[in-house]
Coordinates of C-alpha atoms in Angstrom, one line a residue:
M1 CA -36.9 -52.4 94.8
G2 CA -40.4 -53.6 95.7
T3 CA -41.9 -56.9 96.3
K4 CA -43.5 -59.0 93.6
K5 CA -46.9 -58.3 95.0
I6 CA -46.5 -54.5 94.8
W7 CA -45.3 -54.7 91.1
I8 CA -48.2 -57.0 90.1
E9 CA -50.7 -54.7 91.8
E10 CA -49.2 -51.7 90.0
L11 CA -49.4 -53.4 86.6
K12 CA -53.0 -54.2 87.3
R13 CA -53.8 -50.7 88.5
S14 CA -52.3 -49.2 85.4
G15 CA -54.2 -51.5 83.1
I16 CA -51.2 -53.1 81.5
K17 CA -50.8 -56.5 83.3
D18 CA -52.6 -58.3 80.5
L19 CA -50.0 -57.1 78.0
F20 CA -47.5 -59.6 79.5
E21 CA -47.6 -63.3 78.9
V22 CA -45.1 -64.1 81.6
L23 CA -43.9 -62.1 84.6
V24 CA -40.7 -63.3 86.3
F25 CA -39.3 -61.7 89.4
S26 CA -35.7 -62.4 90.5
S27 CA -36.9 -62.3 94.1
D28 CA -38.6 -65.7 93.3
Y29 CA -35.2 -67.3 92.5
S30 CA -31.7 -67.7 93.9
F31 CA -30.2 -65.9 90.9
I32 CA -30.4 -62.3 89.8
K33 CA -29.9 -60.3 86.6
P34 CA -27.7 -60.2 84.7
S35 CA -27.4 -63.9 85.2
S36 CA -28.8 -65.7 82.1
K37 CA -30.7 -68.1 84.4
I38 CA -33.4 -65.5 85.1
Y39 CA -34.0 -64.9 81.4
Q40 CA -34.0 -68.6 80.7
E41 CA -36.6 -69.1 83.4
A42 CA -38.8 -66.6 81.7
L43 CA -38.2 -68.2 78.3
S44 CA -39.1 -71.7 79.6
N45 CA -42.5 -70.3 80.8
L46 CA -43.5 -68.8 77.4
R47 CA -45.7 -70.5 74.9
V48 CA -43.9 -68.7 72.1
K49 CA -40.6 -70.4 71.3
D50 CA -39.5 -68.0 68.4
I51 CA -37.0 -65.8 70.2
D52 CA -37.6 -63.0 67.6
K53 CA -41.1 -62.6 68.9
I54 CA -40.0 -62.1 72.5
A55 CA -39.1 -58.8 74.2
F56 CA -37.6 -58.1 77.6
I57 CA -38.6 -54.9 79.3
G58 CA -36.5 -53.3 82.0
D59 CA -35.0 -50.1 83.4
S60 CA -31.3 -51.0 83.9
L61 CA -28.8 -51.1 81.1
T62 CA -26.4 -53.3 83.1
Y63 CA -28.9 -55.6 84.9
D64 CA -31.7 -55.8 82.4
M65 CA -30.7 -54.8 78.8
Q66 CA -27.2 -56.4 78.7
G67 CA -28.2 -59.8 79.9
A68 CA -31.3 -60.0 77.7
S69 CA -29.5 -58.7 74.6
E70 CA -26.7 -61.2 75.1
L71 CA -29.3 -64.0 74.9
G72 CA -30.7 -62.6 71.7
L73 CA -33.9 -61.2 73.1
K74 CA -35.3 -57.9 71.8
T75 CA -34.9 -55.3 74.5
I76 CA -37.2 -52.4 75.6
W77 CA -35.5 -50.0 78.0
I78 CA -37.7 -47.8 80.3
N79 CA -35.8 -44.5 80.5
E80 CA -37.6 -41.2 80.1
E81 CA -34.5 -39.1 79.6
A82 CA -33.1 -41.5 77.0
F83 CA -36.5 -41.6 75.2
K84 CA -36.6 -37.7 75.1
Q85 CA -33.0 -37.6 73.7
N86 CA -33.6 -40.5 71.2
H87 CA -30.6 -42.2 72.8
Q88 CA -29.1 -45.2 71.2
H89 CA -27.3 -48.1 72.9
E90 CA -25.9 -51.4 71.7
F91 CA -28.0 -53.4 74.1
V92 CA -31.3 -51.6 73.4
D93 CA -33.7 -52.1 70.6
V94 CA -36.5 -49.7 71.8
I95 CA -36.7 -47.0 74.4
I96 CA -39.9 -46.1 76.1
P97 CA -40.5 -43.3 78.7
D98 CA -42.6 -45.5 81.1
L99 CA -44.6 -48.7 81.2
L100 CA -47.8 -46.8 80.4
Y101 CA -46.3 -46.1 77.0
L102 CA -47.0 -49.7 76.1
K103 CA -50.8 -49.0 76.1
K104 CA -50.2 -46.5 73.3
A105 CA -48.1 -48.8 71.2

């Protein structure tokens, strides 16, 4: 796990930071995923209120996908092996191999 600053710098370096309207890091709060509070914090910061237009991106089925899916968010799972195998999971809407894949989409 890295600090917020490291992740933001990496998103900038890779040219995808501007693809995100809101970045929420659990390290900024006293609650962690899969607590619904972290997802609700992100939702409260979005201009878009239609939950069908919101996607959560993460790399953990348990801590990212499950919590987001249970709130009704679309989920994007970062997992190269699952992407290669066209894996399906009840908490996952889309699988991508890495964040740079978003630039191609």
